[in-house]
Coordinates of C-alpha atoms and ligand atoms in Angstrom, one line a residue:
M84 CA 1.4 24.5 -20.6
E85 CA -0.3 26.4 -23.5
S86 CA -0.5 29.7 -21.6
L87 CA 3.1 29.3 -20.4
R88 CA 4.1 28.6 -24.0
L89 CA 2.3 31.8 -25.1
K90 CA 3.7 33.8 -22.3
T91 CA 7.3 32.8 -23.0
F92 CA 6.7 33.3 -26.7
W93 CA 5.5 36.9 -26.2
A94 CA 8.3 37.5 -23.7
A95 CA 10.9 36.2 -26.1
L96 CA 9.4 38.2 -29.0
F97 CA 9.3 41.4 -26.9
L98 CA 12.9 40.8 -25.7
A99 CA 14.1 40.1 -29.2
I100 CA 12.4 43.3 -30.5
I101 CA 14.0 45.4 -27.8
I102 CA 17.5 43.9 -28.4
L103 CA 17.1 44.1 -32.2
F104 CA 15.9 47.7 -31.9
S105 CA 18.9 48.7 -29.7
V106 CA 21.3 46.9 -32.0
D107 CA 19.7 48.6 -35.0
I108 CA 20.1 52.1 -33.4
L109 CA 23.7 51.2 -32.5
I110 CA 24.5 50.0 -36.1
W111 CA 22.6 53.0 -37.5
N112 CA 24.5 55.5 -35.4
S113 CA 27.9 54.0 -36.1
A114 CA 27.1 53.5 -39.8
K115 CA 26.5 57.2 -40.4
P116 CA 30.1 58.5 -39.8
Y117 CA 31.3 55.4 -41.6
F118 CA 29.3 56.2 -44.6
I119 CA 30.3 59.9 -44.5
N120 CA 33.9 58.8 -44.3
E121 CA 33.3 56.5 -47.2
I122 CA 31.8 59.3 -49.3
K123 CA 34.8 61.4 -48.3
N124 CA 37.2 58.8 -49.5
E125 CA 35.3 58.2 -52.7
T126 CA 35.2 62.0 -53.4
N127 CA 38.9 62.2 -52.4
D128 CA 39.7 59.6 -55.1
K129 CA 37.7 61.5 -57.6
L130 CA 39.3 64.8 -56.8
N131 CA 42.8 63.2 -56.9
L132 CA 41.9 62.2 -60.5
A133 CA 40.7 65.8 -61.2
K134 CA 43.8 67.2 -59.6
G135 CA 45.8 65.0 -61.9
I136 CA 44.4 66.5 -65.0
L137 CA 44.4 70.1 -63.7
N138 CA 46.9 72.4 -65.2
Y139 CA 48.1 74.4 -62.3
D140 CA 49.8 77.0 -64.4
E141 CA 46.4 77.9 -65.9
L142 CA 45.2 78.2 -62.4
T143 CA 47.9 80.6 -61.4
K144 CA 47.2 82.6 -64.5
N145 CA 43.7 82.7 -63.5
N146 CA 42.5 81.5 -66.8
S147 CA 38.8 81.6 -66.4
K148 CA 37.9 79.9 -69.6
Y149 CA 40.2 77.0 -68.9
L150 CA 39.0 76.7 -65.4
K151 CA 35.4 76.8 -66.5
S152 CA 36.0 74.1 -69.0
F153 CA 37.9 72.1 -66.3
V154 CA 35.1 72.3 -63.8
D155 CA 32.5 71.4 -66.4
K156 CA 34.6 68.4 -67.4
I157 CA 34.8 67.3 -63.9
K158 CA 31.1 67.7 -63.4
T159 CA 30.5 65.6 -66.6
L160 CA 32.8 62.9 -65.3
T161 CA 31.6 62.9 -61.7
G162 CA 28.1 64.4 -61.9
L163 CA 29.1 66.7 -59.0
R164 CA 29.0 70.5 -59.0
T165 CA 32.7 71.5 -59.0
T166 CA 34.1 74.9 -57.9
I167 CA 37.7 76.2 -58.1
I168 CA 38.5 78.8 -55.5
D169 CA 41.7 80.8 -55.3
K170 CA 43.8 81.0 -52.2
N171 CA 42.0 84.2 -51.2
G172 CA 38.6 82.6 -51.3
K173 CA 37.5 84.0 -54.6
I174 CA 35.5 81.7 -56.8
L175 CA 37.4 81.3 -60.1
A176 CA 35.1 78.8 -61.8
D177 CA 32.0 76.9 -60.9
S178 CA 30.3 74.2 -63.0
D179 CA 26.9 75.5 -62.0
I180 CA 27.7 79.2 -62.7
P181 CA 28.3 80.6 -66.2
L182 CA 31.8 81.9 -67.0
I183 CA 32.9 84.2 -64.2
K184 CA 34.8 87.4 -65.2
N185 CA 35.9 89.7 -62.5
S186 CA 33.2 88.3 -60.3
N187 CA 32.0 90.1 -57.3
L188 CA 30.8 86.8 -55.7
P189 CA 31.2 86.7 -51.9
N190 CA 34.5 85.6 -50.5
N191 CA 34.4 81.9 -49.7
L192 CA 37.5 81.7 -47.5
N193 CA 35.4 81.6 -44.4
L194 CA 33.3 78.7 -45.5
P195 CA 33.7 75.8 -43.0
E196 CA 34.8 73.3 -45.7
I197 CA 37.6 75.7 -46.9
Q198 CA 38.6 76.4 -43.3
E199 CA 38.9 72.7 -42.6
A200 CA 40.9 72.2 -45.9
L201 CA 43.2 75.0 -44.8
K202 CA 43.9 73.0 -41.6
K203 CA 44.0 69.4 -42.9
N204 CA 44.3 69.8 -46.7
N205 CA 40.7 68.6 -47.1
G206 CA 37.4 69.3 -45.5
L207 CA 34.0 67.8 -45.5
V208 CA 31.0 69.7 -44.2
I209 CA 27.3 69.0 -44.3
R210 CA 25.5 72.3 -44.4
K211 CA 22.5 74.0 -45.8
S212 CA 23.0 75.5 -49.2
K213 CA 22.3 79.2 -49.3
N214 CA 21.1 78.9 -52.9
Y215 CA 19.1 75.7 -52.7
N216 CA 18.1 75.8 -49.1
I217 CA 18.8 72.1 -48.7
K218 CA 21.4 70.1 -46.9
L219 CA 24.4 69.3 -49.1
F220 CA 27.8 67.7 -48.7
Y221 CA 30.6 70.2 -49.4
Y222 CA 34.0 68.6 -49.9
S223 CA 37.1 70.7 -50.6
E224 CA 40.8 70.1 -51.0
T225 CA 43.7 72.3 -51.2
L226 CA 45.5 72.8 -54.6
L227 CA 49.2 72.9 -53.9
Q228 CA 52.1 74.0 -56.1
N229 CA 55.5 73.6 -54.7
G230 CA 54.0 72.9 -51.3
R231 CA 52.1 76.1 -51.2
I232 CA 48.3 76.6 -51.4
I233 CA 47.4 78.2 -54.6
G234 CA 43.7 77.5 -54.3
F235 CA 40.9 75.0 -53.5
I236 CA 38.9 72.6 -55.5
R237 CA 35.4 71.9 -54.1
V238 CA 32.7 69.5 -55.0
V239 CA 29.1 69.5 -53.8
L240 CA 27.5 66.2 -53.2
P241 CA 23.8 65.8 -52.8
N242 CA 22.6 64.5 -49.3
E243 CA 21.0 61.7 -51.3
F244 CA 24.4 59.9 -51.3
L245 CA 24.2 59.4 -47.6
N246 CA 20.4 59.0 -47.5
N247 CA 20.6 56.2 -50.1
K248 CA 23.3 54.4 -48.1
M249 CA 21.3 54.9 -44.9
R250 CA 18.1 53.8 -46.6
F251 CA 19.9 50.7 -47.9
L252 CA 21.2 50.0 -44.4
T253 CA 17.7 50.4 -43.0
Y254 CA 16.4 47.9 -45.6
I255 CA 19.1 45.5 -44.6
L256 CA 18.4 46.0 -40.9
V257 CA 14.6 45.6 -41.3
L258 CA 15.1 42.5 -43.4
S259 CA 17.6 41.0 -41.1
N260 CA 15.4 41.9 -38.2
L261 CA 12.5 40.2 -39.8
I262 CA 14.6 37.1 -40.6
I263 CA 15.9 37.0 -37.0
L264 CA 12.3 37.5 -35.6
I265 CA 10.9 34.7 -37.9
F266 CA 13.8 32.6 -36.8
I267 CA 13.1 33.3 -33.1
M268 CA 9.4 32.6 -33.6
M269 CA 10.2 29.3 -35.4
W270 CA 12.8 28.4 -32.9
S271 CA 10.5 29.2 -30.0
H272 CA 7.7 27.2 -31.7
F273 CA 9.8 24.1 -32.3
Y274 CA 11.6 24.4 -29.0
W275 CA 8.2 24.5 -27.2
K276 CA 7.0 21.6 -29.3
Y277 CA 10.0 19.7 -28.1
I278 CA 9.5 20.7 -24.5
E279 CA 5.8 19.8 -24.8
K280 CA 6.7 16.4 -26.1
Q281 CA 9.2 15.8 -23.3
F282 CA 6.6 17.1 -20.8
N283 CA 4.0 14.7 -22.2
N284 CA 6.5 11.8 -22.0
F285 CA 7.3 12.8 -18.5
K286 CA 3.6 13.1 -17.5
A287 CA 3.0 9.6 -19.1
D288 CA 5.9 8.1 -17.1
I289 CA 4.5 9.6 -13.9
N290 CA 1.0 8.4 -14.7
K291 CA 2.3 4.9 -15.4
I292 CA 3.9 4.8 -12.0
N293 CA 0.8 6.2 -10.4
N294 CA -1.3 3.5 -11.9
Q295 CA 1.0 0.7 -10.9
F296 CA 1.1 -1.0 -7.5
T297 CA 4.7 -1.9 -7.8
F298 CA 7.4 0.6 -6.7
N299 CA 9.1 1.5 -10.1
L300 CA 11.2 4.6 -10.4
L301 CA 10.9 7.2 -13.2
P302 CA 13.1 6.5 -16.2
T303 CA 15.7 8.9 -17.4
Q304 CA 14.2 11.9 -19.1
K305 CA 15.7 13.4 -22.4
Y306 CA 15.2 17.0 -21.3
S307 CA 17.8 17.7 -18.7
K308 CA 15.5 19.8 -16.5
F309 CA 12.8 17.1 -16.4
N310 CA 15.5 14.6 -15.7
E311 CA 16.5 16.7 -12.6
L312 CA 12.9 16.7 -11.6
A313 CA 12.6 13.0 -12.2
G314 CA 15.6 12.5 -9.9
L315 CA 13.9 14.5 -7.2
I316 CA 10.6 12.6 -7.7
N317 CA 12.5 9.3 -7.5
V318 CA 14.0 10.3 -4.2
I319 CA 10.5 11.1 -2.9
L320 CA 9.2 7.8 -4.4
E321 CA 12.0 5.9 -2.7
K322 CA 11.2 7.5 0.7
H323 CA 7.6 6.8 0.2
R324 CA 8.4 3.2 -0.7
L325 CA 10.4 2.8 2.4
Q326 CA 7.7 4.4 4.5
L327 CA 5.1 2.1 3.0
L328 CA 7.3 -0.9 3.5
S329 CA 7.6 -0.1 7.2
K330 CA 3.9 0.6 7.4
D331 CA 3.2 -2.6 5.6
K332 CA 5.5 -4.4 8.1
D333 CA 3.7 -2.8 11.0
K334 CA 0.4 -3.7 9.5
K335 CA 1.5 -7.3 8.9
Q336 CA 2.7 -7.5 12.5
L337 CA -0.6 -6.1 13.7
D338 CA -2.5 -8.5 11.5
R339 CA -0.4 -11.4 12.8
L340 CA -1.0 -10.3 16.3
L341 CA -4.8 -9.9 15.8
N342 CA -5.0 -13.2 13.9
S343 CA -3.2 -15.0 16.7
L344 CA -5.8 -13.9 19.3
N345 CA -8.3 -16.5 20.4
E346 CA -10.9 -13.7 20.3
G347 CA -12.5 -12.4 17.1
V348 CA -11.9 -8.7 16.7
A349 CA -13.4 -6.2 14.3
A350 CA -13.3 -2.4 14.3
F351 CA -15.9 -0.1 12.7
D352 CA -16.2 3.6 12.3
L353 CA -19.2 5.4 13.7
S354 CA -21.2 4.9 10.5
G355 CA -20.7 1.1 10.9
K356 CA -18.2 0.8 8.1
L357 CA -15.7 -2.0 8.7
I358 CA -12.1 -0.8 9.3
F359 CA -10.5 -4.2 10.0
N360 CA -11.3 -7.6 11.3
N361 CA -9.2 -10.7 12.2
S362 CA -9.8 -14.2 10.9
N363 CA -11.3 -15.4 14.1
F364 CA -14.1 -12.8 13.9
I365 CA -15.5 -14.4 10.8
S366 CA -14.8 -18.0 11.8
I367 CA -16.5 -17.6 15.2
L368 CA -19.5 -15.7 13.8
E369 CA -19.5 -18.1 10.8
I370 CA -19.8 -15.2 8.4
E371 CA -18.1 -14.5 5.0
Q372 CA -15.1 -12.1 4.8
P373 CA -16.5 -9.1 3.0
T374 CA -15.0 -8.4 -0.4
D375 CA -15.9 -4.8 -0.2
Q376 CA -13.7 -3.1 2.5
K377 CA -16.4 -0.5 3.1
Q378 CA -18.9 -3.2 4.2
L379 CA -21.5 -1.9 6.7
I380 CA -22.0 -3.9 9.8
Y381 CA -25.7 -4.1 9.3
D382 CA -25.3 -5.7 5.9
W383 CA -22.8 -8.1 7.3
I384 CA -24.0 -9.3 10.7
H385 CA -27.6 -10.2 11.1
F386 CA -27.7 -11.8 14.5
P387 CA -30.6 -9.9 16.2
P388 CA -29.1 -9.5 19.7
I389 CA -25.9 -7.9 18.3
I390 CA -28.0 -5.6 16.1
K391 CA -30.1 -4.7 19.1
D392 CA -27.0 -4.0 21.3
L393 CA -25.5 -1.9 18.4
N394 CA -28.5 0.3 18.5
E395 CA -28.2 0.7 22.2
F396 CA -24.5 1.4 21.8
E397 CA -25.3 4.0 19.2
N398 CA -27.4 5.8 21.8
N399 CA -25.2 5.8 24.8
K400 CA -21.7 4.8 23.5
K401 CA -21.2 2.6 26.6
K402 CA -19.5 -0.8 26.7
I403 CA -21.8 -3.8 26.3
N404 CA -21.0 -7.4 27.3
R405 CA -23.2 -10.4 26.6
R406 CA -23.0 -14.2 26.6
I407 CA -25.7 -15.7 24.4
K408 CA -26.7 -18.7 22.5
Y409 CA -25.7 -18.3 18.9
Y410 CA -27.0 -20.3 16.0
G411 CA -27.0 -24.1 16.4
N412 CA -25.5 -25.3 19.7
K413 CA -22.9 -22.5 19.7
F414 CA -22.6 -20.0 22.6
I415 CA -20.7 -16.8 22.1
E416 CA -19.7 -14.0 24.4
Y417 CA -19.2 -10.6 22.8
N418 CA -18.2 -7.1 23.8
I419 CA -19.1 -3.9 22.0
L420 CA -16.5 -1.3 23.1
P421 CA -16.1 2.3 22.1
M422 CA -13.0 3.2 20.0
K423 CA -11.6 6.4 21.3
S424 CA -9.3 9.0 19.9
F425 CA -8.5 11.9 22.4
D426 CA -11.8 11.4 24.3
N427 CA -13.8 11.4 21.2
V428 CA -15.6 8.2 20.2
T429 CA -14.5 7.6 16.6
G430 CA -16.0 4.1 16.2
F431 CA -16.5 0.8 18.0
I432 CA -14.8 -2.5 18.4
I433 CA -16.6 -5.8 18.6
T434 CA -14.7 -8.7 20.3
V435 CA -16.3 -12.1 20.2
V436 CA -15.3 -15.4 21.9
D437 CA -16.7 -18.9 21.3
V438 CA -17.8 -20.0 24.7
T439 CA -19.6 -23.2 23.7
H440 CA -17.1 -25.3 25.5
L441 CA -17.4 -23.2 28.7
Q442 CA -21.1 -23.2 28.4
N443 CA -21.1 -27.0 28.0
L444 CA -18.9 -27.4 31.0
E445 CA -21.2 -25.1 32.9
T446 CA -24.2 -27.2 31.8
M447 CA -22.3 -30.4 32.6
R448 CA -21.5 -29.1 36.0
T449 CA -25.1 -28.2 36.8
D450 CA -26.3 -31.5 35.2
F451 CA -23.7 -33.4 37.2
V452 CA -24.8 -31.9 40.5
A453 CA -28.4 -32.7 39.7
N454 CA -27.5 -36.3 38.7
V455 CA -25.3 -36.8 41.8
S456 CA -28.1 -35.5 44.0
H457 CA -30.6 -37.7 42.3
E458 CA -28.4 -40.8 42.5
F459 CA -27.8 -40.1 46.2
K460 CA -31.4 -39.3 46.9
T461 CA -32.9 -42.6 45.7
P462 CA -30.9 -45.0 47.9
L463 CA -31.0 -42.5 50.8
T464 CA -34.8 -42.4 50.6
S465 CA -34.9 -46.2 50.7
I466 CA -32.5 -46.4 53.6
K467 CA -34.5 -43.7 55.5
G468 CA -37.8 -45.6 54.7
F469 CA -36.5 -49.0 55.9
A470 CA -34.9 -47.5 59.0
E471 CA -38.0 -45.5 60.0
T472 CA -40.2 -48.6 59.5
L473 CA -37.9 -50.7 61.7
L474 CA -37.6 -47.9 64.3
A475 CA -41.4 -47.6 64.5
G476 CA -41.3 -51.2 65.6
N477 CA -44.1 -52.2 63.2
V478 CA -42.1 -55.0 61.7
K479 CA -42.2 -57.8 64.2
D480 CA -41.1 -60.6 61.9
T481 CA -37.4 -61.2 62.3
N482 CA -37.1 -62.5 58.7
T483 CA -38.6 -59.3 57.4
Q484 CA -36.5 -57.3 59.8
K485 CA -33.4 -59.1 58.4
K486 CA -34.6 -58.4 54.8
F487 CA -35.0 -54.7 55.6
L488 CA -31.6 -54.6 57.1
E489 CA -30.1 -56.3 54.1
K490 CA -31.8 -53.8 51.9
I491 CA -30.3 -51.0 54.0
G492 CA -26.9 -52.7 53.6
N493 CA -27.3 -53.0 49.8
K494 CA -28.3 -49.4 49.5
T495 CA -25.3 -48.4 51.6
I496 CA -23.0 -50.4 49.3
Q497 CA -24.6 -48.7 46.4
L498 CA -23.9 -45.3 48.0
E499 CA -20.4 -46.5 48.8
N500 CA -19.9 -47.6 45.2
L501 CA -21.2 -44.2 44.0
V502 CA -18.9 -42.3 46.3
N503 CA -15.9 -44.5 45.2
D504 CA -16.7 -44.1 41.5
L505 CA -17.2 -40.4 41.9
L506 CA -13.8 -40.1 43.6
K507 CA -12.2 -42.2 40.9
L508 CA -13.8 -40.2 38.1
S509 CA -12.8 -36.9 39.6
K510 CA -9.3 -38.1 40.1
I511 CA -9.1 -39.2 36.5
E512 CA -10.7 -36.0 35.2
K513 CA -8.3 -33.9 37.3
R514 CA -5.5 -36.0 35.8
E515 CA -4.5 -36.9 39.4
I516 CA -3.4 -40.3 38.3
H517 CA -0.8 -42.7 39.5
Q518 CA 2.5 -42.5 37.9
I519 CA 2.2 -43.9 34.4
E520 CA 5.1 -46.2 33.5
K521 CA 6.1 -48.9 31.1
I522 CA 4.5 -52.1 32.3
N523 CA 3.7 -55.5 30.9
P524 CA -0.1 -55.7 31.0
V525 CA -0.4 -59.5 30.6
P526 CA 0.3 -60.6 34.2
I527 CA -2.0 -57.8 35.4
I528 CA -4.8 -59.0 33.1
N529 CA -4.3 -62.5 34.4
D530 CA -4.5 -61.3 38.0
I531 CA -7.7 -59.3 37.4
I532 CA -9.4 -62.3 35.7
S533 CA -8.5 -64.5 38.6
E534 CA -9.8 -61.9 41.0
F535 CA -13.2 -61.9 39.3
Q536 CA -13.5 -65.7 38.8
P537 CA -15.2 -66.2 42.2
Q538 CA -17.7 -63.4 41.6
A539 CA -18.6 -64.9 38.2
A540 CA -18.8 -68.3 39.7
D541 CA -21.4 -67.0 42.2
K542 CA -23.7 -66.4 39.2
G543 CA -22.8 -69.7 37.6
L544 CA -20.7 -67.9 35.0
T545 CA -17.2 -68.8 33.8
I546 CA -14.6 -66.4 32.6
E547 CA -12.9 -67.9 29.6
K548 CA -9.5 -66.4 29.1
Q549 CA -8.2 -66.5 25.5
D550 CA -4.6 -65.3 25.6
Q551 CA -3.8 -65.0 21.9
M552 CA -0.7 -63.0 22.4
T553 CA 2.0 -63.8 19.9
R554 CA 4.6 -62.2 22.1
K555 CA 4.8 -62.4 25.8
E556 CA 7.1 -59.5 26.4
V557 CA 4.8 -56.6 25.5
Y558 CA 4.7 -53.2 27.2
I559 CA 2.3 -50.3 27.5
N560 CA 2.4 -47.0 29.2
A561 CA 0.0 -47.3 32.1
S562 CA -0.4 -48.1 35.8
K563 CA -1.8 -51.2 37.5
E564 CA -4.6 -49.1 39.1
L565 CA -5.7 -47.6 35.8
L566 CA -5.7 -51.0 34.0
H567 CA -7.7 -52.3 36.9
N568 CA -10.2 -49.5 36.6
I569 CA -10.8 -50.4 33.0
I570 CA -11.0 -54.2 33.2
S571 CA -12.8 -54.5 36.5
N572 CA -15.6 -52.2 35.3
L573 CA -16.0 -54.1 32.1
L574 CA -15.9 -57.5 33.9
V575 CA -18.4 -56.4 36.6
N576 CA -20.8 -55.2 33.9
A577 CA -20.4 -58.5 32.0
I578 CA -21.2 -60.4 35.2
Y579 CA -24.2 -58.3 36.2
Y580 CA -25.8 -58.0 32.8
S581 CA -25.5 -61.7 32.0
P582 CA -28.1 -64.2 33.1
N583 CA -27.0 -67.0 35.4
G584 CA -24.9 -69.6 33.8
G585 CA -23.1 -69.2 30.5
K586 CA -19.7 -67.7 29.9
I587 CA -17.8 -64.6 29.6
V588 CA -14.9 -64.7 27.1
F589 CA -11.9 -62.5 27.7
V590 CA -9.7 -62.3 24.6
F591 CA -6.5 -60.4 24.3
Y592 CA -4.1 -60.2 21.4
I593 CA -1.7 -57.9 19.5
K594 CA -3.3 -55.9 16.8
E595 CA -0.9 -53.8 14.8
N596 CA 0.8 -51.7 17.4
M597 CA -1.8 -52.1 20.1
I598 CA -2.9 -54.7 22.6
H599 CA -6.5 -55.5 21.9
L600 CA -8.7 -56.6 24.8
E601 CA -12.3 -57.9 24.3
I602 CA -14.8 -58.9 27.0
K603 CA -17.7 -60.8 25.4
D604 CA -20.8 -61.7 27.3
Q605 CA -24.0 -63.5 26.4
G606 CA -26.1 -61.1 28.4
I607 CA -29.0 -58.7 27.8
G608 CA -27.2 -56.7 25.1
I609 CA -27.6 -53.0 24.4
S610 CA -29.7 -51.4 21.7
Q611 CA -28.0 -49.4 19.0
K612 CA -29.5 -46.1 20.4
D613 CA -28.2 -46.8 23.9
Q614 CA -24.7 -47.9 22.6
N615 CA -24.1 -44.2 21.7
R616 CA -24.8 -43.0 25.3
I617 CA -23.7 -45.7 27.7
F618 CA -20.2 -44.1 28.1
E619 CA -21.9 -40.8 29.4
R620 CA -21.9 -40.2 33.2
F621 CA -24.9 -41.6 35.1
Y622 CA -26.4 -43.0 31.9
R623 CA -28.1 -46.3 32.8
I624 CA -30.5 -48.3 30.6
D625 CA -33.8 -48.7 32.4
N626 CA -33.5 -52.4 33.1
A627 CA -30.0 -51.9 34.5
R628 CA -31.3 -50.8 37.9
S629 CA -33.1 -54.1 38.5
L630 CA -30.2 -56.2 37.3
F631 CA -27.4 -54.3 39.1
S632 CA -28.9 -52.3 41.8
Q633 CA -25.6 -51.3 43.3
G634 CA -24.3 -49.8 40.0
S635 CA -23.4 -46.2 40.0
G636 CA -23.8 -45.5 36.3
L637 CA -20.2 -44.2 36.3
G638 CA -18.3 -47.5 35.4
L639 CA -18.2 -47.0 31.6
S640 CA -17.5 -43.3 32.1
I641 CA -14.4 -44.3 34.1
V642 CA -13.4 -46.8 31.4
K643 CA -13.8 -44.1 28.7
N644 CA -11.8 -41.5 30.6
T645 CA -9.0 -43.9 31.6
V646 CA -8.6 -45.2 28.0
E647 CA -8.4 -41.7 26.7
I648 CA -5.7 -40.8 29.2
L649 CA -3.7 -43.8 28.0
N650 CA -4.1 -42.7 24.4
G651 CA -6.2 -45.8 23.6
K652 CA -9.4 -46.6 21.8
Y653 CA -12.6 -48.2 23.1
G654 CA -15.9 -49.4 21.7
V655 CA -18.8 -51.8 21.9
E656 CA -20.6 -54.1 19.6
S657 CA -23.8 -55.5 21.0
K658 CA -27.1 -57.0 20.1
L659 CA -30.2 -56.9 22.3
N660 CA -30.7 -60.2 24.1
K661 CA -27.7 -61.7 22.4
G662 CA -24.8 -60.2 24.3
S663 CA -22.2 -57.5 24.2
N664 CA -18.6 -57.2 23.2
F665 CA -16.7 -54.4 24.8
W666 CA -13.2 -53.8 23.4
I667 CA -10.3 -51.6 24.2
E668 CA -7.0 -51.0 22.5
L669 CA -3.9 -49.6 24.2
P670 CA -0.7 -48.6 22.3
L671 CA 2.3 -50.8 22.8
V672 CA 5.7 -49.2 23.6
K673 CA 9.1 -50.5 23.1
Ligands
LIG832 P1 -23.6 -49.2 35.8 O1 -23.1 -48.9 37.2 O2 -25.0 -49.0 35.6 O3 -23.1 -50.5 35.3 P2 -21.9 -48.3 33.7 O4 -21.4 -47.0 33.3 O5 -20.9 -49.3 34.0 O6 -22.9 -48.1 34.8 O7 -22.8 -48.8 32.5 C1 -23.8 -48.0 32.0 C2 -25.0 -48.8 31.5 O8 -24.6 -49.5 30.3 C3 -25.4 -49.8 32.4 O9 -26.3 -49.2 33.3 C4 -26.1 -50.8 31.5 O10 -27.4 -50.4 31.2 C5 -25.3 -50.7 30.3 N1 -24.3 -51.8 30.2 C6 -23.0 -51.7 30.6 N2 -22.4 -52.9 30.4 C7 -23.3 -53.7 29.8 C8 -23.2 -55.1 29.4 N3 -22.1 -55.8 29.5 N4 -24.4 -55.6 28.9 C9 -25.5 -54.9 28.8 N5 -25.6 -53.6 29.3 C10 -24.5 -53.0 29.7

């Protein structure tokens, strides 16, 4: 800005000097003839006065004395050398020459001023004086009598007349030039001060916008050129704003897309700097969202297998996939993938999925197979043992033979129960259930209780039904078979895990919007520790096998799964050796 200011200042000054100089020359050149004319007019006025007092008769008489006194008088009055010349060019009197008598002075008729006067009645000539050898003004006029030239009057003016005027003009010009130049300098200075101020305001406005995150436009500028510029910048700003908005929209869409993925995704450049990540990435890996966008992966993720794989990826830039146990009981599966741009690896992407559930299912499946095999193996070994012994013919006693066969029969029932329960459970777990419909559970409950009365009676037990229903017309969404699954398993357990004699109480009533069923026994009870696990598949408390040898260990698991399908609740309260209270609640429907 400063150099521009100096440049324009010098350019303006230079231009002004050239213009002023040209104008000066023009004025100077046109002033000269003007001044000469002015001198001529002034001298003409003076000579008219002189002519007014000239006695022409004395001139015709060629009265030298008179003429000499006349020219002297004129010189005294005007200060100019005055000469009277007769019509033949002979000098009759001259204020600078003593009285002329019969002069033999050279003939003056050929002098240019006389020649001009002869043509135009007056003549002004600037020429070198032969006597003084300096440039002088010679002005002559004709002296007329009755319209005829009788002589000439001539005055000589010093060149100083014109010089003075020209000098004065020069002073005026120099002074005015100086004034103009000072004015131009001052104007240029203040104009630039003004421009500089406007420029600084403009700059401040731009800086303000630059430091803001909002999309403001530049305000109107006082200086019209800056205002034009502000208009153009505003157009660019507006375009930029629209571009950013659409980019922002794209980014938001991408963020939404990435955040709606089940997978955690994060992208990094080759130096390991984070480019972006979705919310699942931090939630699955249970890490903090970095506040610094340039977070390095090594400062962020410390899980050793990932770090090891990253080192490997750094070396060969090849995809890595791994399923591994993360912290706690969590299992994750992650991929490290190269991020490519035109065949060049520019970074890498890590995707991560929480596979704990899958892993648990996998474990469950393998555990289940092991458990089923185990549950099958025990009765099968017994059956095989008894059968082999009988076949060997070593048991001769028919009572013992019968006992063995009964045992084989029992074990077969146990295997049958196991297979039936497994089928039931798999059906429930696969949701292959009978059509669920709105049914009244009370008659079904009554039927099931009646069904189990004989079995209870075999053990000297009574099932005491306590129907505490306040309404008879109640409905639940279920099926007869599913309800049977639940109640029969609970009743069978209550019968098997109770000592002979005593009673089982079956209570049912409406509790809030549920039907509440309770099967209370006075049996062996369940410890607090075991209460948490008895609903697991194949979980049997040690003493259960002796009390209920045909149990499959799946009964309560069937209860749990069925209740869950019916959106109900289940639970147990029990005390060792005092008895257990199994309860379920199923939602009523209108
Ligand atoms: P099981 O075929 O062994 O009865 P369940 O899944 O029905 O299998 O029950 C799991 C275990 O819970 C039983 O083995 C038993 O140890 C315990 N249990 C179930 N019901 C009772 C009860 N009423 N009293 C005491 N223990 C019970």
